[in-house]
Short mmCIF file of C-alpha atoms in Angstrom, two decimals:
data_model
loop_
_atom_site.label_atom_id
_atom_site.label_comp_id
_atom_site.label_asym_id
_atom_site.label_seq_id
_atom_site.Cartn_x
_atom_site.Cartn_y
_atom_site.Cartn_z
CA MET A 21 35.20 -3.40 -12.34
CA THR A 22 33.71 -6.61 -10.93
CA ALA A 23 31.19 -8.24 -13.25
CA ARG A 24 27.63 -8.16 -11.99
CA ARG A 25 24.82 -10.62 -12.53
CA VAL A 26 21.23 -9.58 -13.11
CA CYS A 27 18.64 -10.23 -10.44
CA PRO A 28 16.28 -13.04 -11.53
CA LEU A 29 13.32 -10.73 -10.90
CA VAL A 30 13.94 -8.79 -14.10
CA LEU A 31 11.74 -9.28 -17.13
CA ALA A 32 14.09 -7.97 -19.81
CA GLU A 33 17.79 -7.99 -20.52
CA ILE A 34 19.80 -5.43 -18.64
CA ALA A 35 21.41 -2.62 -20.59
CA PRO A 36 25.19 -2.19 -20.52
CA GLU A 37 26.27 -0.79 -17.18
CA ASP A 38 28.01 2.25 -18.62
CA ALA A 39 24.81 3.32 -20.38
CA MET A 40 22.49 3.10 -17.42
CA ARG A 41 21.81 5.09 -14.29
CA ILE A 42 22.69 3.22 -11.10
CA ASP A 43 20.82 3.86 -7.84
CA ARG A 44 22.59 2.84 -4.66
CA ASN A 45 21.32 1.84 -1.25
CA PHE A 46 21.07 4.35 1.59
CA VAL A 47 22.50 3.44 4.99
CA ASN A 48 23.44 5.79 7.83
CA ASN A 49 22.98 8.88 5.61
CA ASP A 50 25.34 7.58 2.96
CA PHE A 51 24.89 5.87 -0.41
CA LEU A 52 26.77 2.59 -0.48
CA THR A 53 29.27 1.62 -3.12
CA SER A 54 28.22 -2.00 -3.07
CA ASP A 55 30.59 -4.93 -3.20
CA GLY A 56 27.70 -7.09 -4.33
CA GLU A 57 27.40 -8.55 -7.80
CA GLU A 58 23.64 -8.41 -8.08
CA LEU A 59 21.65 -5.70 -9.87
CA ILE A 60 17.93 -5.11 -9.93
CA ALA A 61 16.71 -3.82 -13.28
CA VAL A 62 14.09 -1.06 -13.12
CA LEU A 63 11.74 -1.13 -16.08
CA ASN A 64 9.17 1.30 -17.45
CA PRO A 65 5.92 -0.74 -17.53
CA ALA A 66 4.51 1.42 -20.32
CA THR A 67 7.33 0.49 -22.70
CA GLY A 68 9.07 -2.52 -21.18
CA GLN A 69 12.37 -0.66 -21.50
CA GLN A 70 14.93 -0.46 -18.72
CA ILE A 71 15.30 2.98 -17.15
CA ALA A 72 17.77 2.25 -14.33
CA HIS A 73 19.28 -0.43 -12.22
CA VAL A 74 19.74 -0.62 -8.47
CA THR A 75 22.43 -2.42 -6.55
CA ALA A 76 20.85 -5.21 -4.54
CA ALA A 77 22.15 -5.15 -0.98
CA THR A 78 24.20 -8.05 0.26
CA ALA A 79 23.21 -9.67 3.55
CA ALA A 80 26.14 -7.90 5.22
CA GLU A 81 24.99 -4.51 3.89
CA ALA A 82 21.44 -5.16 5.06
CA ARG A 83 22.69 -6.10 8.52
CA ALA A 84 24.73 -2.89 8.55
CA GLY A 85 21.52 -0.99 7.84
CA VAL A 86 19.82 -2.58 10.83
CA GLU A 87 22.84 -1.90 13.06
CA ALA A 88 22.90 1.74 11.93
CA ALA A 89 19.20 2.07 12.75
CA ALA A 90 19.70 0.45 16.15
CA HIS A 91 22.60 2.76 16.99
CA ALA A 92 20.66 5.84 15.83
CA GLN A 93 17.57 4.85 17.78
CA ARG A 94 19.32 5.29 21.10
CA GLY A 95 19.75 8.99 20.38
CA TRP A 96 16.55 9.46 18.38
CA ARG A 97 14.31 8.23 21.20
CA ARG A 98 15.98 10.66 23.63
CA LEU A 99 14.96 13.64 21.52
CA THR A 100 11.78 15.31 22.63
CA SER A 101 8.81 14.48 20.44
CA VAL A 102 8.77 18.14 19.38
CA GLU A 103 12.36 17.82 18.16
CA ARG A 104 11.47 14.67 16.23
CA ALA A 105 8.52 16.53 14.70
CA GLY A 106 10.85 19.29 13.54
CA HIS A 107 12.92 16.78 11.59
CA LEU A 108 9.77 15.32 10.03
CA ARG A 109 8.57 18.75 8.95
CA ALA A 110 11.97 19.50 7.43
CA LEU A 111 11.75 16.27 5.45
CA ALA A 112 8.21 17.10 4.32
CA ASP A 113 9.42 20.51 3.11
CA MET A 114 12.25 18.84 1.19
CA LEU A 115 9.85 16.36 -0.42
CA VAL A 116 7.66 19.21 -1.64
CA ALA A 117 10.70 21.11 -2.92
CA ARG A 118 11.76 18.02 -4.89
CA LYS A 119 8.36 16.67 -5.83
CA ASP A 120 8.97 17.24 -9.55
CA ARG A 121 12.26 15.34 -9.47
CA ILE A 122 10.95 12.47 -7.37
CA GLY A 123 7.70 12.42 -9.34
CA ALA A 124 9.53 12.15 -12.66
CA VAL A 125 11.37 9.03 -11.49
CA LEU A 126 8.20 7.57 -9.99
CA ALA A 127 6.23 8.15 -13.20
CA LEU A 128 8.77 6.28 -15.30
CA GLU A 129 9.06 3.23 -13.04
CA SER A 130 5.34 2.93 -12.18
CA GLY A 131 3.52 3.92 -15.38
CA LYS A 132 1.78 6.86 -13.72
CA SER A 133 1.32 10.27 -15.27
CA LEU A 134 3.69 13.03 -14.15
CA GLU A 135 0.76 14.78 -12.49
CA ASP A 136 -0.28 11.71 -10.50
CA ALA A 137 3.28 10.83 -9.53
CA THR A 138 4.07 14.36 -8.42
CA GLY A 139 0.78 14.47 -6.54
CA GLU A 140 1.71 11.28 -4.72
CA VAL A 141 4.92 12.91 -3.48
CA PHE A 142 2.97 15.96 -2.31
CA TYR A 143 0.42 13.85 -0.42
CA ALA A 144 3.24 11.83 1.13
CA ALA A 145 4.66 15.11 2.44
CA GLU A 146 1.24 16.10 3.80
CA LEU A 147 0.95 12.73 5.54
CA THR A 148 4.39 13.30 7.06
CA ARG A 149 3.25 16.68 8.39
CA TYR A 150 0.13 15.07 9.81
CA HIS A 151 2.16 12.58 11.82
CA ALA A 152 4.52 15.34 12.98
CA GLU A 153 1.48 16.86 14.70
CA TRP A 154 1.33 13.90 17.09
CA ALA A 155 4.41 15.32 18.83
CA ARG A 156 2.40 16.78 21.72
CA ARG A 157 -0.43 14.24 21.55
CA ILE A 158 1.15 10.85 22.31
CA GLU A 159 -0.46 10.12 25.65
CA GLY A 160 -0.25 7.51 28.36
CA GLU A 161 -2.82 6.74 31.04
CA ILE A 162 -3.27 7.02 34.78
CA ILE A 163 -5.15 3.95 35.97
CA PRO A 164 -6.82 3.72 39.40
CA SER A 165 -5.12 1.23 41.70
CA ASP A 166 -6.75 -1.12 44.19
CA SER A 167 -4.34 0.28 46.79
CA PRO A 168 -4.96 3.80 48.17
CA ASP A 169 -1.23 4.60 48.32
CA GLU A 170 -0.32 3.55 44.81
CA ASN A 171 -0.41 5.03 41.29
CA LEU A 172 -0.52 3.03 38.06
CA LEU A 173 1.07 4.87 35.14
CA LEU A 174 0.80 3.40 31.62
CA GLN A 175 3.47 4.85 29.34
CA ARG A 176 3.78 4.71 25.54
CA GLU A 177 7.30 3.83 24.41
CA PRO A 178 9.00 3.20 21.04
CA ILE A 179 9.63 -0.37 19.95
CA GLY A 180 13.12 0.16 18.49
CA VAL A 181 14.00 -0.70 14.88
CA VAL A 182 11.12 -1.10 12.44
CA ALA A 183 11.49 -3.04 9.18
CA ALA A 184 9.11 -1.53 6.61
CA LEU A 185 8.28 -3.49 3.45
CA ILE A 186 6.85 -1.21 0.77
CA PRO A 187 4.66 -2.16 -2.24
CA PHE A 188 4.98 -1.01 -5.85
CA ASN A 189 1.61 0.62 -6.37
CA TYR A 190 2.00 3.76 -4.22
CA PRO A 191 5.66 3.46 -3.27
CA ILE A 192 6.28 7.01 -2.02
CA TYR A 193 3.02 7.51 -0.19
CA THR A 194 3.26 4.11 1.49
CA LEU A 195 6.93 4.69 2.34
CA MET A 196 6.04 7.80 4.34
CA ARG A 197 2.87 6.15 5.66
CA LYS A 198 5.17 3.68 7.44
CA ILE A 199 8.19 5.87 8.17
CA ALA A 200 6.52 8.99 9.57
CA PRO A 201 4.47 7.40 12.39
CA ALA A 202 7.33 5.06 13.28
CA LEU A 203 9.69 8.02 13.64
CA ILE A 204 7.41 10.32 15.61
CA ALA A 205 6.88 7.47 18.10
CA GLY A 206 10.66 7.27 18.62
CA ASN A 207 11.60 4.33 16.38
CA THR A 208 14.11 4.20 13.55
CA VAL A 209 13.47 2.45 10.23
CA VAL A 210 14.97 0.14 7.65
CA ALA A 211 12.72 0.34 4.59
CA ARG A 212 12.75 -2.09 1.71
CA PRO A 213 11.11 -0.63 -1.43
CA SER A 214 9.54 -2.89 -4.03
CA ASN A 215 12.02 -4.20 -6.58
CA ASN A 216 9.63 -2.91 -9.25
CA THR A 217 9.82 0.71 -7.99
CA PRO A 218 13.03 1.26 -5.97
CA SER A 219 14.45 4.33 -7.72
CA SER A 220 11.86 6.81 -6.46
CA ALA A 221 12.43 5.61 -2.88
CA LEU A 222 16.14 6.24 -3.29
CA GLU A 223 15.32 9.74 -4.54
CA VAL A 224 13.50 10.19 -1.23
CA ALA A 225 16.73 9.02 0.44
CA ARG A 226 18.51 11.97 -1.15
CA ALA A 227 15.90 14.25 0.39
CA VAL A 228 16.49 12.59 3.77
CA LYS A 229 20.23 13.22 3.52
CA ASP A 230 19.95 16.79 2.27
CA CYS A 231 17.39 17.95 4.84
CA GLY A 232 19.80 17.09 7.66
CA PHE A 233 17.93 14.15 9.09
CA PRO A 234 19.89 12.39 11.87
CA ALA A 235 22.12 9.67 10.44
CA GLY A 236 20.75 6.15 10.66
CA ALA A 237 17.19 7.09 11.54
CA ILE A 238 15.99 6.29 8.01
CA ASN A 239 17.71 3.60 5.91
CA ILE A 240 16.34 2.66 2.47
CA ILE A 241 17.71 -0.55 0.99
CA ALA A 242 16.77 -2.53 -2.13
CA MET A 243 17.25 -6.26 -1.69
CA THR A 244 16.18 -9.71 -2.74
CA HIS A 245 13.62 -11.72 -0.79
CA GLN A 246 16.40 -13.77 0.78
CA VAL A 247 18.16 -10.66 2.09
CA ALA A 248 14.82 -9.24 3.26
CA GLN A 249 14.51 -12.32 5.45
CA THR A 250 17.89 -11.45 6.94
CA VAL A 251 16.57 -8.00 7.87
CA CYS A 252 13.24 -9.19 9.25
CA THR A 253 14.86 -11.86 11.43
CA HIS A 254 17.66 -9.64 12.71
CA PRO A 255 17.64 -9.66 16.53
CA ARG A 256 17.52 -5.85 16.66
CA VAL A 257 14.31 -5.60 14.61
CA GLY A 258 11.36 -5.22 16.96
CA MET A 259 8.57 -4.66 14.44
CA ILE A 260 7.82 -5.55 10.82
CA THR A 261 5.26 -3.55 8.88
CA LEU A 262 4.12 -4.65 5.43
CA THR A 263 1.70 -3.59 2.74
CA GLY A 264 1.48 -6.50 0.32
CA SER A 265 -0.12 -9.80 -0.58
CA VAL A 266 -1.49 -12.46 1.75
CA GLY A 267 1.44 -14.67 0.76
CA ALA A 268 3.90 -11.95 1.74
CA GLY A 269 2.02 -11.49 5.01
CA ARG A 270 2.39 -15.16 5.83
CA LYS A 271 6.13 -14.87 5.22
CA VAL A 272 6.34 -11.89 7.57
CA LEU A 273 4.52 -13.86 10.26
CA GLU A 274 7.08 -16.63 9.83
CA TYR A 275 9.91 -14.11 10.15
CA SER A 276 8.34 -12.45 13.19
CA GLN A 277 8.41 -15.74 15.09
CA VAL A 278 12.21 -15.63 15.27
CA ASN A 279 12.32 -12.61 17.58
CA ILE A 280 8.60 -12.45 18.48
CA ALA A 281 8.61 -9.16 16.56
CA LYS A 282 5.41 -7.15 16.38
CA SER A 283 3.70 -7.31 12.97
CA SER A 284 1.47 -4.81 11.21
CA LEU A 285 0.09 -6.16 7.94
CA GLU A 286 -2.10 -4.58 5.27
CA LEU A 287 -2.80 -7.45 2.90
CA GLY A 288 -5.24 -8.37 0.15
CA GLY A 289 -8.54 -6.71 -0.57
CA LYS A 290 -11.62 -7.47 -2.64
CA THR A 291 -13.80 -4.39 -2.06
CA PRO A 292 -17.50 -5.13 -2.64
CA ALA A 293 -19.81 -2.39 -3.91
CA ILE A 294 -23.51 -2.82 -3.19
CA ILE A 295 -25.72 -0.88 -5.64
CA GLU A 296 -29.27 -0.40 -4.36
CA ALA A 297 -32.14 0.30 -6.74
CA ASP A 298 -32.63 3.77 -5.23
CA ALA A 299 -29.02 4.82 -5.83
CA ASP A 300 -27.97 7.54 -8.24
CA LEU A 301 -26.98 4.95 -10.85
CA GLU A 302 -25.07 7.24 -13.20
CA LYS A 303 -23.00 8.66 -10.35
CA ALA A 304 -22.38 5.19 -8.94
CA ALA A 305 -21.37 3.69 -12.31
CA ALA A 306 -18.90 6.47 -13.06
CA ALA A 307 -17.39 6.20 -9.58
CA VAL A 308 -17.12 2.40 -9.69
CA VAL A 309 -15.33 2.45 -13.04
CA ALA A 310 -13.00 5.24 -11.89
CA SER A 311 -12.15 3.19 -8.80
CA ARG A 312 -11.57 0.02 -10.82
CA THR A 313 -9.35 1.68 -13.43
CA THR A 314 -7.28 4.06 -11.28
CA HIS A 315 -3.63 3.01 -11.65
CA CYS A 316 -4.90 0.12 -13.80
CA GLY A 317 -6.77 -1.34 -10.82
CA GLN A 318 -3.58 -1.75 -8.76
CA LEU A 319 -5.06 -0.37 -5.55
CA CYS A 320 -5.86 -2.43 -2.45
CA THR A 321 -9.16 -0.68 -1.77
CA ALA A 322 -10.35 -0.34 -5.38
CA ILE A 323 -13.77 -1.85 -6.04
CA GLU A 324 -13.20 -5.47 -7.13
CA ARG A 325 -16.76 -6.89 -7.19
CA VAL A 326 -20.17 -5.31 -7.70
CA TYR A 327 -23.53 -6.50 -6.36
CA VAL A 328 -26.46 -4.90 -8.17
CA GLN A 329 -30.10 -5.12 -7.12
CA ASP A 330 -31.95 -7.21 -9.69
CA SER A 331 -34.48 -4.54 -10.68
CA VAL A 332 -31.73 -2.19 -11.92
CA HIS A 333 -29.11 -4.77 -12.90
CA ASP A 334 -29.42 -4.45 -16.68
CA GLN A 335 -29.55 -0.66 -16.55
CA PHE A 336 -26.51 -0.47 -14.33
CA VAL A 337 -24.55 -2.93 -16.47
CA ASP A 338 -25.27 -0.76 -19.52
CA LEU A 339 -23.83 2.23 -17.65
CA LEU A 340 -20.77 0.27 -16.53
CA ARG A 341 -20.18 -1.05 -20.04
CA GLY A 342 -20.32 2.46 -21.47
CA HIS A 343 -17.85 3.86 -18.97
CA MET A 344 -15.50 0.88 -19.19
CA ALA A 345 -15.46 0.85 -22.99
CA ALA A 346 -14.80 4.59 -23.08
CA ARG A 347 -11.78 4.29 -20.77
CA LYS A 348 -8.75 4.29 -23.04
CA PHE A 349 -5.34 2.98 -22.06
CA GLY A 350 -1.80 3.88 -23.02
CA ASP A 351 1.45 5.52 -21.97
CA ARG A 352 0.48 8.19 -19.46
CA MET A 353 3.73 10.08 -19.99
CA ARG A 354 2.34 10.87 -23.44
CA GLU A 355 -1.39 10.85 -22.69
CA PRO A 356 -1.98 11.65 -19.00
CA SER A 357 -5.76 11.15 -19.16
CA VAL A 358 -5.67 7.48 -20.20
CA MET A 359 -5.36 4.43 -17.97
CA GLY A 360 -1.78 3.25 -17.58
CA PRO A 361 -0.15 -0.20 -17.57
CA LEU A 362 0.10 -3.02 -15.08
CA ILE A 363 3.41 -3.20 -13.24
CA ASN A 364 4.87 -6.17 -15.14
CA GLN A 365 4.20 -8.91 -17.65
CA ASN A 366 3.65 -11.60 -15.01
CA SER A 367 0.82 -9.57 -13.55
CA ARG A 368 -0.81 -9.17 -16.97
CA VAL A 369 -0.56 -12.87 -17.78
CA ASN A 370 -2.03 -13.88 -14.41
CA ILE A 371 -4.94 -11.44 -14.75
CA HIS A 372 -5.73 -12.55 -18.30
CA GLN A 373 -5.69 -16.19 -17.20
CA MET A 374 -8.17 -15.37 -14.41
CA VAL A 375 -10.48 -13.66 -16.93
CA SER A 376 -10.24 -16.62 -19.29
CA ARG A 377 -11.08 -19.09 -16.51
CA ALA A 378 -14.07 -16.97 -15.50
CA ILE A 379 -15.42 -17.01 -19.07
CA ASP A 380 -14.89 -20.76 -19.27
CA ASP A 381 -16.86 -21.03 -16.01
CA GLY A 382 -19.85 -19.18 -17.44
CA ALA A 383 -19.12 -15.47 -17.01
CA GLN A 384 -20.15 -13.23 -19.91
CA LEU A 385 -17.54 -10.86 -21.30
CA GLU A 386 -19.07 -7.41 -21.84
CA CYS A 387 -15.88 -5.57 -22.85
CA GLY A 388 -12.10 -5.91 -22.67
CA GLY A 389 -10.59 -9.28 -21.86
CA PHE A 390 -7.66 -9.35 -24.30
CA ILE A 391 -3.91 -8.75 -24.30
CA PRO A 392 -3.17 -5.77 -26.57
CA ASP A 393 -0.46 -5.79 -29.20
CA GLY A 394 2.58 -3.60 -28.83
CA PRO A 395 5.04 -2.72 -26.07
CA GLY A 396 4.14 -2.21 -22.43
CA TRP A 397 2.07 -4.26 -20.01
CA PHE A 398 -1.38 -2.89 -20.76
CA TYR A 399 -4.68 -4.59 -20.12
CA PRO A 400 -8.03 -3.07 -21.10
CA PRO A 401 -10.90 -2.31 -18.69
CA THR A 402 -12.77 -5.61 -18.53
CA LEU A 403 -16.39 -6.12 -17.47
CA LEU A 404 -17.81 -9.57 -16.63
CA THR A 405 -21.46 -10.33 -15.95
CA ASN A 406 -23.34 -13.54 -15.14
CA CYS A 407 -20.83 -14.14 -12.34
CA ARG A 408 -21.47 -16.35 -9.33
CA GLN A 409 -20.29 -15.95 -5.77
CA GLU A 410 -18.12 -19.06 -5.78
CA MET A 411 -16.15 -18.07 -8.91
CA GLU A 412 -12.43 -17.45 -8.59
CA ILE A 413 -12.88 -14.00 -10.18
CA VAL A 414 -15.19 -13.08 -7.26
CA GLN A 415 -13.23 -14.78 -4.49
CA GLU A 416 -9.62 -13.91 -5.35
CA GLU A 417 -7.96 -10.50 -5.61
CA VAL A 418 -7.33 -9.55 -9.25
CA PHE A 419 -5.36 -6.30 -8.78
CA GLY A 420 -6.13 -5.19 -12.30
CA PRO A 421 -8.93 -3.42 -14.24
CA VAL A 422 -11.38 -6.35 -14.15
CA LEU A 423 -14.89 -5.98 -12.71
CA PRO A 424 -17.24 -8.94 -12.03
CA VAL A 425 -20.93 -8.13 -11.52
CA LEU A 426 -23.50 -10.20 -9.59
CA ARG A 427 -27.26 -9.83 -9.02
CA TYR A 428 -29.11 -9.78 -5.72
CA GLN A 429 -32.71 -9.49 -4.56
CA THR A 430 -32.62 -7.93 -1.09
CA THR A 431 -30.09 -5.81 0.78
CA GLU A 432 -29.70 -8.68 3.23
CA ASP A 433 -28.74 -10.96 0.31
CA ALA A 434 -26.11 -8.47 -0.87
CA LEU A 435 -24.69 -8.10 2.62
CA ALA A 436 -24.45 -11.87 3.03
CA MET A 437 -22.54 -12.20 -0.26
CA ALA A 438 -20.27 -9.26 0.54
CA ASN A 439 -19.39 -10.91 3.86
CA ASP A 440 -18.99 -14.38 2.33
CA HIS A 441 -15.33 -13.73 1.65
CA GLN A 442 -11.78 -14.25 2.91
CA PHE A 443 -10.99 -10.52 2.72
CA GLY A 444 -12.38 -7.61 4.71
CA LEU A 445 -10.40 -4.47 3.87
CA SER A 446 -12.87 -1.98 2.45
CA SER A 447 -16.51 -1.90 1.30
CA VAL A 448 -18.95 0.41 -0.49
CA ILE A 449 -22.71 0.93 -0.66
CA TYR A 450 -24.65 3.28 -2.92
CA THR A 451 -28.16 4.07 -1.67
CA GLU A 452 -30.37 7.03 -0.76
CA ASN A 453 -31.96 5.08 2.10
CA TYR A 454 -30.05 5.87 5.27
CA ARG A 455 -31.58 2.91 7.12
CA LYS A 456 -30.16 0.48 4.57
CA ALA A 457 -26.84 2.32 4.58
CA MET A 458 -26.54 2.07 8.35
CA MET A 459 -27.66 -1.57 8.38
CA VAL A 460 -24.84 -2.40 5.99
CA ALA A 461 -22.35 -0.16 7.82
CA ASN A 462 -23.12 -1.86 11.14
CA ASN A 463 -22.92 -5.41 9.76
CA ILE A 464 -20.31 -5.41 7.01
CA GLU A 465 -17.26 -7.53 7.80
CA ALA A 466 -14.63 -5.00 6.73
CA GLY A 467 -12.37 -2.44 8.31
CA GLU A 468 -13.83 0.41 6.24
CA VAL A 469 -17.22 1.18 4.70
CA TYR A 470 -17.83 4.07 2.30
CA ILE A 471 -21.37 5.32 1.75
CA ASN A 472 -22.12 6.89 -1.64
CA ARG A 473 -18.44 7.26 -2.47
CA THR A 474 -15.46 5.09 -3.34
CA PRO A 475 -12.49 4.39 -1.04
CA ALA A 476 -9.79 7.01 -0.43
CA ASP A 477 -8.06 6.55 2.91
CA PRO A 478 -8.13 9.75 5.04
CA TYR A 479 -4.95 10.57 6.94
CA GLN A 480 -6.82 10.80 10.24
CA GLY A 481 -8.79 7.56 9.84
CA TYR A 482 -7.59 4.05 10.58
CA HIS A 483 -6.93 1.82 7.58
CA SER A 484 -7.22 -1.65 9.06
CA GLY A 485 -8.34 -4.92 7.49
CA TRP A 486 -10.42 -7.76 8.89
CA LYS A 487 -9.97 -11.46 8.18
CA ARG A 488 -7.09 -12.15 5.76
CA SER A 489 -6.81 -8.46 4.92
CA GLY A 490 -4.37 -7.93 7.72
CA LEU A 491 -3.33 -7.24 11.29
CA GLY A 492 -2.96 -3.79 12.82
CA GLY A 493 -3.30 -0.87 10.45
CA ASP A 494 -2.15 2.49 9.14
CA ASP A 495 -3.13 6.15 9.56
CA GLY A 496 -4.56 8.26 12.32
CA LYS A 497 -4.01 7.97 16.03
CA HIS A 498 -4.36 4.20 16.06
CA GLY A 499 -1.96 3.73 13.16
CA MET A 500 0.63 5.81 14.96
CA LEU A 501 0.10 3.99 18.27
CA ASP A 502 0.73 0.68 16.48
CA PHE A 503 4.39 1.76 16.45
CA THR A 504 4.51 1.92 20.25
CA GLN A 505 4.60 -0.52 23.11
CA THR A 506 3.46 0.06 26.69
CA ARG A 507 5.20 0.14 30.02
CA LEU A 508 3.22 0.02 33.27
CA VAL A 509 4.84 1.90 36.17
CA ILE A 510 3.50 0.95 39.62
CA GLN A 511 4.36 3.70 42.05
CA SER A 512 3.77 3.24 45.76
CA TRP A 513 3.89 6.32 47.99
#
C-alpha cells in the first residue's frame, strides 16, 4: 500500500492506518478509493484522541466531482419539481431512519451529546422536507409591457453546479440547509465538509446512495483549502455558498471572480443583547447564559455581548455570574447535561488569549477565564464586566463561552452601541415595553432581531446578515430563491 502523509491540519499524531476507520469521498454515488497520499485526521475534541481519518481528495478527484455534478444537472433540472421533491423526501426519510448512526459519529467528532447530535440529524431531515414543499411554489412573474401586443414573462431557473462549504459547528444541519434548497431549485451540489467534522457528512453520503438519489446530484468531498480553491474556481461551478468566517468569505469572493460565480455567504456574528430595566431579569439571564454556552458558544447567532441598563446592571451581573458559574463542562458522551468542548486546541488558545488581553485592558473577570487541566479542549463559561465598546472582546467574534457586559443609560445609547459594529447577523432585546422593543426592531442594523427570546433560526424565516456578516442568506422562500437565476421572456403576439 502507498504510504500516506498526514494533513497539516491535524493536531495530534495519526494512529496506524490498520487500526483506524477510513472514510472515503463520495462522487457520483460511489465512494472513491483514493490515489492520494493525504489523510485528514478526525479527532474527538472531548479527549483529543483520533477517531477516524478521511482521505483528502486530490485536485483531479475534486474536478471529477464537479464534472459528475455538471453531468447530473442536465437530467436533474429536467425532472419536474414534484419529482425532485420526491427524492428529497426519500432522503429525509433515510436520514431519520439512520439518525442514531449518523448522530453517533457526529457526537464523537464534534463533542456534542448523543441526544443533541441525533436531534441535529432529525432537524436536518425536517429542513429537507420543508424545502421539498417548495416543489409547487417556485413562481415566476408576469410583468406588464409598454407594448399592447407583448407579454413579459420572468422565469426562475437553476444556476447549475453549486459548491457548498460547510462549517464544523452544525455540520449536518448546515449541509442540508445548503443542499436541499439548491436541489429543489434544480441545481446539483459539490459539498465540502469541515475538516474537523467530515465523517458525519460522509455518513449522510451513505444515506444519499442507499435512498436511490440520482447519481451525481449530491457529491460530498473532504479536501484541503488548496483543493477547495480548485472546486470553487472550476468553470462549471455557477454558485458558491459558505457558512464560515469573514476571512473565508473574502477567499470565496476572490474565487468567485474567476467565473463571476454567484456567492451566498453567512459569515461572522457578534449578537448583542439589550437588557432593559423592565425586563424579566431572571428569565433573561438564564436565556443569555444558555445561548452563550450552547455547543461551547460555537454558534454564529449566540449572544456575544450584553448591554445592561445601568439601574439593573449589578443585579443582572449577579444573575449572570450565578448561571455561568453553575454551568459545568466535560465530556458530553459521559455527562450529556454539561457544556462540551471547543472544536480544537487552536480555538481554545485563541479564545484564552482574547480573554487575557481584555483583562489586561481593564475588564474584570467574574468567573472562568482559565485553561483546565486534563485532556480535551475545554474552556469554562467566562464572564467579563467593566468592558468598553472599543475593546477587542466586544468588537471581534469570540466563538466560545465568553460573555462581555457593558452598561448603558438609555435605550438609544444601547442601540447606538449595538449598531457600532462590523457585524450585523442577529440581535436580541429583553423588555416588557413594546414601544422600546419596536424602536429597536425598526432601527437595529442586523438581519434578525429576537424580542424576549434568544436566536434560533426558523426554517421559514430568512437568515441573512448585514455588514460583514454576509451576502444572501439561508432558509425560507428567499433562501431557496437565492439558488435560482432569472430569465426574462419577451413574447410578442
